[in-house]
Amino acid sequence: MTNEQHPTPATTDSVTTDSATTHSTSGADAVETPAQRRAAMIAVTVLPIAVVIAGLWGYNSPSTFTSHASWVPYLLGVVMFTMGLTLTPRDFAAVLRRPWAVLIGLAAHYVIMPGAGWIIAHALNLSPELAVGLILVGCAPSGTASNVMTFLSKGDVALGVSVATVSTLAAPVVTPLLTAFLAGSYLHVDAGSMMVDIVKTVLVPIVLGVVVRLIIRDKGVRAIAPALPWISAFVIAWIVAIVVAGSAGKLAKVGGIVFLAVVLHNGFGLLLGYIAARFAGLDVKARRALAFEVGMQNSGLAATLAKVHFSPLAALPSAVFSVWHNVSGAILAAWFARQPVGEREPSRG
C-alpha cells in the first residue's frame, strides 16, 4: 500500500458523526495536529451522549416526538447533504488509485454485516419486526463516523473514506436488494419503493452537497465546517428520539434482546472486517480502516427506512446501533492507537 497523503472529506479540523460530516484535514499518514485529535475526540464523545439523551427523552415523553414521524426522511436528507459538502474530486480519484483495497472493503461490508444480521436474528429468535430491523441495519452503507475512528486508531483514513463513499453511493441498489433477499421471509419488503426512498434521502442530498461545495469552494466550506458535526449530532439524535418514541410502549419488553443483538452484530463486523483485510493481504493500517468500515453502519439511514417501510419497532435496532457502535468504535480505536503499526504484509491496494 502506498503511503500517499490524501485529504479526508473535509478541509478543516472538523470531524464526522454517524452519517455525516467531519473529518481531519490530513490523510492517514499525515502528522496529526492536537486540534485534529481534539475535534475527533469531541465527535466520538458528543454523538453517543446526544443520542442517549434523545433516546431517554423520546422514551419518557413520546408524545413530544411521535408527531414528528413524517420528518425523519427530511432529517436524514440534512445529514447526507452535509456529507456531500465534504466530498471532493480527490476523494473519488482515490477510489480509482486503489481499486483492490476499496473492492475488498465494499465486498466485506455488504457480505459480513447483512449475513451477520440474518444469523443473529435467527439465533436469537427475534420477532419479525426486530429481525427485519437488525438485517436492515446490516444492509446499510458505512457510517462516516468510521472515518473518525480510523483517524483515532492511526489507520488508513484515505481508504476508509473511499470505502464509505462507495458503499453509500451503492446503497440505492444494494441495500434494498439485500434486505429483500435476507428479510423477505419475515415481512414483505418493497425493494423498488425502498430504492426510490434511498435515492431521495441519500443520493440526491449528497449530490446537492457536492454541487454546493463546487459553488462555495473550499473557503466557503471552511467557514461553515465547525458547525457541521454539531448539526449532524443534533439531527441524528432527533431521529433516534422519534424512533424510540414510536416504540416506547414496547421498549421495556424488548430492550434487552435488542441490545444483545446489536452488540453481537457490531462486534462481529469489527472483528471480521479486520480479518477479511488481513486475508486480502492489506497492511495493518488498512485492516484497522476496514474493521471500522465493516462494523459501523449508517444507522440513521437504517432507522429511517425501517420506520417508513415497516414500523417504529423495526427501527429500534438502528437506534440502539447508533449509540453502541460509537462507543465500541471509540474503545477499539483507543486500543488500536496503543498498538504498533507494522508493515509486515504487503498491500495489494
Tab-separated table of C-alpha atoms in Angstrom:
chain	number	residue	atom	x	y	z
A	1	MET	CA	0.000	0.000	0.000
A	2	THR	CA	1.336	3.359	-0.916
A	3	ASN	CA	1.855	5.915	1.783
A	4	GLU	CA	0.261	8.709	-0.223
A	5	GLN	CA	-1.239	11.605	1.676
A	6	HIS	CA	-4.883	12.132	0.903
A	7	PRO	CA	-7.244	14.658	2.410
A	8	THR	CA	-10.348	13.295	4.006
A	9	PRO	CA	-13.692	14.758	3.009
A	10	ALA	CA	-13.422	17.983	4.895
A	11	THR	CA	-10.807	20.620	4.583
A	12	THR	CA	-10.917	21.760	8.156
A	13	ASP	CA	-10.155	20.335	11.549
A	14	SER	CA	-13.730	19.195	11.943
A	15	VAL	CA	-14.776	15.569	12.215
A	16	THR	CA	-17.858	13.466	11.376
A	17	THR	CA	-20.638	11.948	13.309
A	18	ASP	CA	-22.783	8.963	12.435
A	19	SER	CA	-23.709	9.540	8.844
A	20	ALA	CA	-22.356	12.854	8.126
A	21	THR	CA	-19.603	15.249	8.132
A	22	THR	CA	-16.391	15.779	9.832
A	23	HIS	CA	-13.003	14.553	9.111
A	24	SER	CA	-9.452	15.580	9.774
A	25	THR	CA	-7.626	17.604	7.198
A	26	SER	CA	-4.857	15.088	6.798
A	27	GLY	CA	-4.703	11.615	5.394
A	28	ALA	CA	-3.913	8.560	7.387
A	29	ASP	CA	-0.211	9.029	7.021
A	30	ALA	CA	-0.074	12.740	7.687
A	31	VAL	CA	1.123	14.094	11.002
A	32	GLU	CA	-1.916	14.743	13.149
A	33	THR	CA	-2.320	18.021	14.987
A	34	PRO	CA	-3.664	18.499	18.521
A	35	ALA	CA	-6.648	20.332	17.036
A	36	GLN	CA	-7.490	17.388	14.783
A	37	ARG	CA	-7.309	14.872	17.586
A	38	ARG	CA	-9.309	17.143	19.873
A	39	ALA	CA	-12.012	17.554	17.205
A	40	ALA	CA	-12.142	13.793	16.647
A	41	MET	CA	-12.495	13.135	20.370
A	42	ILE	CA	-15.341	15.648	20.541
A	43	ALA	CA	-17.115	13.820	17.707
A	44	VAL	CA	-16.920	10.395	19.342
A	45	THR	CA	-17.962	11.826	22.715
A	46	VAL	CA	-20.769	14.174	21.758
A	47	LEU	CA	-22.765	11.872	19.481
A	48	PRO	CA	-23.326	8.946	21.895
A	49	ILE	CA	-24.201	11.343	24.709
A	50	ALA	CA	-26.599	13.290	22.497
A	51	VAL	CA	-28.231	10.101	21.236
A	52	VAL	CA	-28.633	8.647	24.738
A	53	ILE	CA	-30.226	11.871	25.985
A	54	ALA	CA	-32.538	11.978	22.965
A	55	GLY	CA	-33.477	8.325	23.390
A	56	LEU	CA	-34.343	8.822	27.051
A	57	TRP	CA	-36.366	11.906	26.178
A	58	GLY	CA	-38.252	10.016	23.477
A	59	TYR	CA	-38.934	7.137	25.878
A	60	ASN	CA	-40.136	9.299	28.760
A	61	SER	CA	-42.073	11.807	26.660
A	62	PRO	CA	-43.167	10.008	23.478
A	63	SER	CA	-45.952	12.489	22.722
A	64	THR	CA	-43.294	15.165	22.186
A	65	PHE	CA	-41.858	13.326	19.182
A	66	THR	CA	-44.480	11.000	17.692
A	67	SER	CA	-45.991	13.873	15.709
A	68	HIS	CA	-42.584	14.352	14.039
A	69	ALA	CA	-42.528	10.883	12.453
A	70	SER	CA	-43.016	12.231	8.930
A	71	TRP	CA	-39.929	14.436	9.345
A	72	VAL	CA	-37.480	11.534	9.577
A	73	PRO	CA	-36.621	11.255	5.828
A	74	TYR	CA	-36.031	15.000	5.627
A	75	LEU	CA	-33.836	14.962	8.715
A	76	LEU	CA	-31.726	12.210	7.164
A	77	GLY	CA	-31.504	14.293	3.993
A	78	VAL	CA	-29.923	17.092	6.033
A	79	VAL	CA	-27.294	14.680	7.349
A	80	MET	CA	-26.483	13.335	3.886
A	81	PHE	CA	-26.303	16.870	2.469
A	82	THR	CA	-23.583	17.709	4.972
A	83	MET	CA	-21.733	14.579	3.881
A	84	GLY	CA	-21.877	15.798	0.280
A	85	LEU	CA	-20.400	19.110	1.357
A	86	THR	CA	-17.241	17.298	2.455
A	87	LEU	CA	-16.620	15.335	-0.746
A	88	THR	CA	-14.080	16.496	-3.325
A	89	PRO	CA	-12.942	15.135	-6.710
A	90	ARG	CA	-9.820	13.847	-4.938
A	91	ASP	CA	-11.960	11.534	-2.841
A	92	PHE	CA	-13.410	9.920	-5.953
A	93	ALA	CA	-9.979	9.752	-7.599
A	94	ALA	CA	-8.666	7.885	-4.559
A	95	VAL	CA	-11.058	5.032	-5.337
A	96	LEU	CA	-9.543	4.624	-8.789
A	97	ARG	CA	-5.996	4.679	-7.430
A	98	ARG	CA	-6.628	1.742	-5.086
A	99	PRO	CA	-9.450	-0.325	-6.562
A	100	TRP	CA	-8.405	-3.624	-4.972
A	101	ALA	CA	-8.453	-2.346	-1.408
A	102	VAL	CA	-11.724	-0.462	-1.931
A	103	LEU	CA	-13.335	-3.515	-3.550
A	104	ILE	CA	-12.278	-5.705	-0.621
A	105	GLY	CA	-13.778	-3.223	1.825
A	106	LEU	CA	-17.007	-2.903	-0.162
A	107	ALA	CA	-17.442	-6.662	-0.530
A	108	ALA	CA	-16.641	-7.311	3.127
A	109	HIS	CA	-19.103	-4.656	4.240
A	110	TYR	CA	-22.018	-5.909	2.172
A	111	VAL	CA	-21.349	-9.584	2.888
A	112	ILE	CA	-20.379	-9.640	6.572
A	113	MET	CA	-22.899	-7.235	8.095
A	114	PRO	CA	-26.037	-8.412	6.246
A	115	GLY	CA	-25.054	-12.046	6.827
A	116	ALA	CA	-24.296	-11.470	10.500
A	117	GLY	CA	-27.614	-9.676	10.957
A	118	TRP	CA	-29.509	-12.613	9.449
A	119	ILE	CA	-27.630	-15.198	11.527
A	120	ILE	CA	-28.090	-13.285	14.801
A	121	ALA	CA	-31.790	-12.693	14.106
A	122	HIS	CA	-32.269	-16.440	13.642
A	123	ALA	CA	-30.064	-17.425	16.580
A	124	LEU	CA	-31.894	-15.102	18.999
A	125	ASN	CA	-35.305	-15.947	17.514
A	126	LEU	CA	-36.171	-12.281	17.122
A	127	SER	CA	-39.700	-11.226	16.268
A	128	PRO	CA	-40.279	-10.448	12.571
A	129	GLU	CA	-40.128	-6.676	13.091
A	130	LEU	CA	-36.922	-6.770	15.122
A	131	ALA	CA	-35.344	-9.301	12.769
A	132	VAL	CA	-36.052	-7.105	9.754
A	133	GLY	CA	-34.708	-4.076	11.621
A	134	LEU	CA	-31.469	-5.840	12.511
A	135	ILE	CA	-30.984	-7.168	8.989
A	136	LEU	CA	-31.742	-3.741	7.538
A	137	VAL	CA	-29.098	-2.005	9.638
A	138	GLY	CA	-26.671	-4.695	8.438
A	139	CYS	CA	-27.562	-3.906	4.815
A	140	ALA	CA	-26.964	-0.158	5.262
A	141	PRO	CA	-23.788	1.522	3.968
A	142	SER	CA	-20.888	2.537	6.177
A	143	GLY	CA	-21.407	5.352	8.640
A	144	THR	CA	-18.809	8.077	8.199
A	145	ALA	CA	-18.117	8.171	11.923
A	146	SER	CA	-15.986	5.177	10.953
A	147	ASN	CA	-13.531	7.611	9.358
A	148	VAL	CA	-13.102	9.386	12.682
A	149	MET	CA	-12.435	6.075	14.430
A	150	THR	CA	-9.878	5.181	11.769
A	151	PHE	CA	-8.147	8.520	12.311
A	152	LEU	CA	-8.035	7.997	16.080
A	153	SER	CA	-6.719	4.449	15.610
A	154	LYS	CA	-3.888	5.655	13.315
A	155	GLY	CA	-5.385	3.635	10.491
A	156	ASP	CA	-5.667	4.325	6.754
A	157	VAL	CA	-8.137	7.217	6.679
A	158	ALA	CA	-7.966	7.656	2.893
A	159	LEU	CA	-9.035	4.049	2.371
A	160	GLY	CA	-11.812	4.405	4.947
A	161	VAL	CA	-13.191	7.495	3.199
A	162	SER	CA	-13.129	5.693	-0.160
A	163	VAL	CA	-14.992	2.648	1.144
A	164	ALA	CA	-17.573	4.777	2.982
A	165	THR	CA	-18.177	6.880	-0.130
A	166	VAL	CA	-18.544	3.925	-2.498
A	167	SER	CA	-20.758	1.946	-0.119
A	168	THR	CA	-23.035	4.982	0.250
A	169	LEU	CA	-23.282	5.535	-3.500
A	170	ALA	CA	-24.045	1.821	-3.984
A	171	ALA	CA	-26.736	1.811	-1.290
A	172	PRO	CA	-29.729	2.730	-3.509
A	173	VAL	CA	-29.303	-0.576	-5.337
A	174	VAL	CA	-27.544	-2.866	-2.872
A	175	THR	CA	-29.417	-2.092	0.360
A	176	PRO	CA	-32.977	-2.788	-0.932
A	177	LEU	CA	-31.979	-5.953	-2.795
A	178	LEU	CA	-30.063	-7.411	0.147
A	179	THR	CA	-32.863	-6.515	2.550
A	180	ALA	CA	-35.474	-8.156	0.319
A	181	PHE	CA	-33.333	-11.284	-0.074
A	182	LEU	CA	-32.482	-11.734	3.618
A	183	ALA	CA	-35.540	-10.271	5.357
A	184	GLY	CA	-38.292	-11.112	2.885
A	185	SER	CA	-39.194	-14.267	4.793
A	186	TYR	CA	-40.066	-12.161	7.857
A	187	LEU	CA	-42.035	-9.285	6.334
A	188	HIS	CA	-42.865	-8.066	2.846
A	189	VAL	CA	-40.061	-5.863	1.511
A	190	ASP	CA	-40.868	-3.476	-1.334
A	191	ALA	CA	-37.366	-3.194	-2.780
A	192	GLY	CA	-38.430	-0.824	-5.550
A	193	SER	CA	-40.037	1.662	-3.184
A	194	MET	CA	-37.077	1.418	-0.824
A	195	MET	CA	-34.701	2.088	-3.710
A	196	VAL	CA	-36.584	5.268	-4.619
A	197	ASP	CA	-36.545	6.431	-0.998
A	198	ILE	CA	-32.775	5.900	-0.701
A	199	VAL	CA	-32.212	7.887	-3.877
A	200	LYS	CA	-34.331	10.741	-2.494
A	201	THR	CA	-32.922	10.752	1.045
A	202	VAL	CA	-29.296	9.802	0.344
A	203	LEU	CA	-28.165	10.220	-3.251
A	204	VAL	CA	-29.946	13.481	-4.098
A	205	PRO	CA	-28.828	15.313	-0.905
A	206	ILE	CA	-25.240	14.107	-1.378
A	207	VAL	CA	-25.193	15.337	-4.981
A	208	LEU	CA	-26.657	18.673	-3.878
A	209	GLY	CA	-23.959	18.912	-1.220
A	210	VAL	CA	-21.240	18.260	-3.796
A	211	VAL	CA	-22.726	20.910	-6.102
A	212	VAL	CA	-22.937	23.475	-3.303
A	213	ARG	CA	-19.327	22.748	-2.405
A	214	LEU	CA	-18.282	23.405	-6.002
A	215	ILE	CA	-20.121	26.732	-5.841
A	216	ILE	CA	-18.866	27.997	-2.481
A	217	ARG	CA	-15.451	26.286	-2.852
A	218	ASP	CA	-13.097	25.242	-0.064
A	219	LYS	CA	-13.066	28.669	1.547
A	220	GLY	CA	-16.821	28.587	1.981
A	221	VAL	CA	-16.735	25.060	3.352
A	222	ARG	CA	-14.077	26.051	5.878
A	223	ALA	CA	-16.336	28.835	7.108
A	224	ILE	CA	-19.247	26.514	7.901
A	225	ALA	CA	-17.360	23.310	8.742
A	226	PRO	CA	-17.143	23.901	12.524
A	227	ALA	CA	-20.947	23.794	12.715
A	228	LEU	CA	-21.381	20.585	10.698
A	229	PRO	CA	-20.602	17.998	13.407
A	230	TRP	CA	-22.994	19.733	15.790
A	231	ILE	CA	-25.726	19.795	13.159
A	232	SER	CA	-25.136	16.109	12.457
A	233	ALA	CA	-25.204	15.144	16.135
A	234	PHE	CA	-28.399	17.118	16.717
A	235	VAL	CA	-30.208	15.674	13.692
A	236	ILE	CA	-29.196	12.063	14.361
A	237	ALA	CA	-30.271	12.464	17.991
A	238	TRP	CA	-33.593	13.858	16.811
A	239	ILE	CA	-34.138	10.829	14.551
A	240	VAL	CA	-33.354	8.474	17.439
A	241	ALA	CA	-35.800	10.321	19.726
A	242	ILE	CA	-38.563	9.923	17.140
A	243	VAL	CA	-37.780	6.227	16.649
A	244	VAL	CA	-37.709	5.498	20.387
A	245	ALA	CA	-40.899	7.472	20.973
A	246	GLY	CA	-42.681	5.381	18.366
A	247	SER	CA	-41.898	2.128	20.176
A	248	ALA	CA	-41.704	3.404	23.767
A	249	GLY	CA	-44.508	1.124	24.879
A	250	LYS	CA	-42.599	-1.989	23.814
A	251	LEU	CA	-39.079	-0.881	24.684
A	252	ALA	CA	-39.044	-2.238	28.242
A	253	LYS	CA	-40.013	-5.673	26.967
A	254	VAL	CA	-37.595	-5.958	24.031
A	255	GLY	CA	-34.775	-3.584	25.007
A	256	GLY	CA	-32.521	-6.283	26.460
A	257	ILE	CA	-32.666	-8.632	23.471
A	258	VAL	CA	-32.212	-5.732	21.039
A	259	PHE	CA	-29.114	-4.541	22.889
A	260	LEU	CA	-27.636	-8.064	22.863
A	261	ALA	CA	-28.323	-8.431	19.159
A	262	VAL	CA	-26.735	-5.069	18.361
A	263	VAL	CA	-23.609	-5.741	20.452
A	264	LEU	CA	-23.106	-9.101	18.729
A	265	HIS	CA	-23.764	-7.618	15.283
A	266	ASN	CA	-21.344	-4.745	15.724
A	267	GLY	CA	-18.714	-6.957	17.349
A	268	PHE	CA	-18.754	-9.499	14.531
A	269	GLY	CA	-18.471	-6.675	11.999
A	270	LEU	CA	-15.431	-5.099	13.639
A	271	LEU	CA	-13.665	-8.445	14.070
A	272	LEU	CA	-14.471	-9.955	10.684
A	273	GLY	CA	-13.714	-6.706	8.866
A	274	TYR	CA	-10.191	-6.774	10.277
A	275	ILE	CA	-9.786	-10.467	9.469
A	276	ALA	CA	-11.030	-10.005	5.886
A	277	ALA	CA	-8.493	-7.238	5.303
A	278	ARG	CA	-5.714	-9.442	6.688
A	279	PHE	CA	-6.641	-12.366	4.451
A	280	ALA	CA	-6.690	-9.976	1.484
A	281	GLY	CA	-3.061	-9.052	2.206
A	282	LEU	CA	-3.725	-5.467	3.257
A	283	ASP	CA	-1.398	-3.807	5.740
A	284	VAL	CA	-2.151	-3.032	9.376
A	285	LYS	CA	-3.424	0.491	8.742
A	286	ALA	CA	-5.814	-0.778	6.089
A	287	ARG	CA	-7.002	-3.576	8.402
A	288	ARG	CA	-7.893	-1.014	11.045
A	289	ALA	CA	-9.784	1.064	8.481
A	290	LEU	CA	-11.792	-1.897	7.209
A	291	ALA	CA	-12.620	-3.053	10.726
A	292	PHE	CA	-14.490	0.224	11.211
A	293	GLU	CA	-15.891	0.410	7.673
A	294	VAL	CA	-17.423	-3.048	8.039
A	295	GLY	CA	-18.528	-2.841	11.671
A	296	MET	CA	-20.005	0.680	11.723
A	297	GLN	CA	-23.223	1.403	9.840
A	298	ASN	CA	-25.260	4.332	8.600
A	299	SER	CA	-27.807	3.641	11.323
A	300	GLY	CA	-29.623	6.907	10.596
A	301	LEU	CA	-30.500	5.618	7.130
A	302	ALA	CA	-31.491	2.212	8.504
A	303	ALA	CA	-33.744	3.797	11.136
A	304	THR	CA	-35.395	5.989	8.517
A	305	LEU	CA	-36.062	3.096	6.137
A	306	ALA	CA	-37.295	0.835	8.934
A	307	LYS	CA	-39.738	3.445	10.215
A	308	VAL	CA	-41.065	4.358	6.769
A	309	HIS	CA	-41.296	0.838	5.315
A	310	PHE	CA	-42.004	-1.288	8.385
A	311	SER	CA	-42.712	0.082	11.876
A	312	PRO	CA	-41.183	2.108	14.731
A	313	LEU	CA	-40.321	-1.188	16.446
A	314	ALA	CA	-38.348	-2.305	13.386
A	315	ALA	CA	-36.340	0.915	13.655
A	316	LEU	CA	-35.316	0.195	17.246
A	317	PRO	CA	-32.194	-1.905	16.410
A	318	SER	CA	-30.907	1.015	14.318
A	319	ALA	CA	-31.455	3.466	17.169
A	320	VAL	CA	-29.558	1.236	19.598
A	321	PHE	CA	-26.846	0.646	16.989
A	322	SER	CA	-26.432	4.421	16.627
A	323	VAL	CA	-25.342	4.633	20.245
A	324	TRP	CA	-23.421	1.408	20.636
A	325	HIS	CA	-21.221	1.473	17.523
A	326	ASN	CA	-19.840	4.878	18.513
A	327	VAL	CA	-18.996	3.589	21.987
A	328	SER	CA	-17.414	0.336	20.811
A	329	GLY	CA	-15.654	2.118	17.954
A	330	ALA	CA	-14.069	4.649	20.300
A	331	ILE	CA	-12.885	1.883	22.640
A	332	LEU	CA	-11.373	-0.126	19.785
A	333	ALA	CA	-9.763	2.980	18.270
A	334	ALA	CA	-8.114	3.801	21.593
A	335	TRP	CA	-6.763	0.252	21.854
A	336	PHE	CA	-5.506	0.244	18.246
A	337	ALA	CA	-3.762	3.588	18.801
A	338	ARG	CA	-1.623	1.999	21.510
A	339	GLN	CA	-0.524	-0.886	19.288
A	340	PRO	CA	2.458	-0.645	16.927
A	341	VAL	CA	1.732	-0.298	13.215
A	342	GLY	CA	3.822	-2.858	11.347
A	343	GLU	CA	4.269	-3.263	7.635
A	344	ARG	CA	4.969	-6.988	7.522
A	345	GLU	CA	2.331	-7.832	4.959
A	346	PRO	CA	2.377	-6.033	1.606
A	347	SER	CA	-0.787	-4.358	0.401
A	348	ARG	CA	-2.292	-5.196	-2.982
A	349	GLY	CA	-4.224	-1.904	-2.992
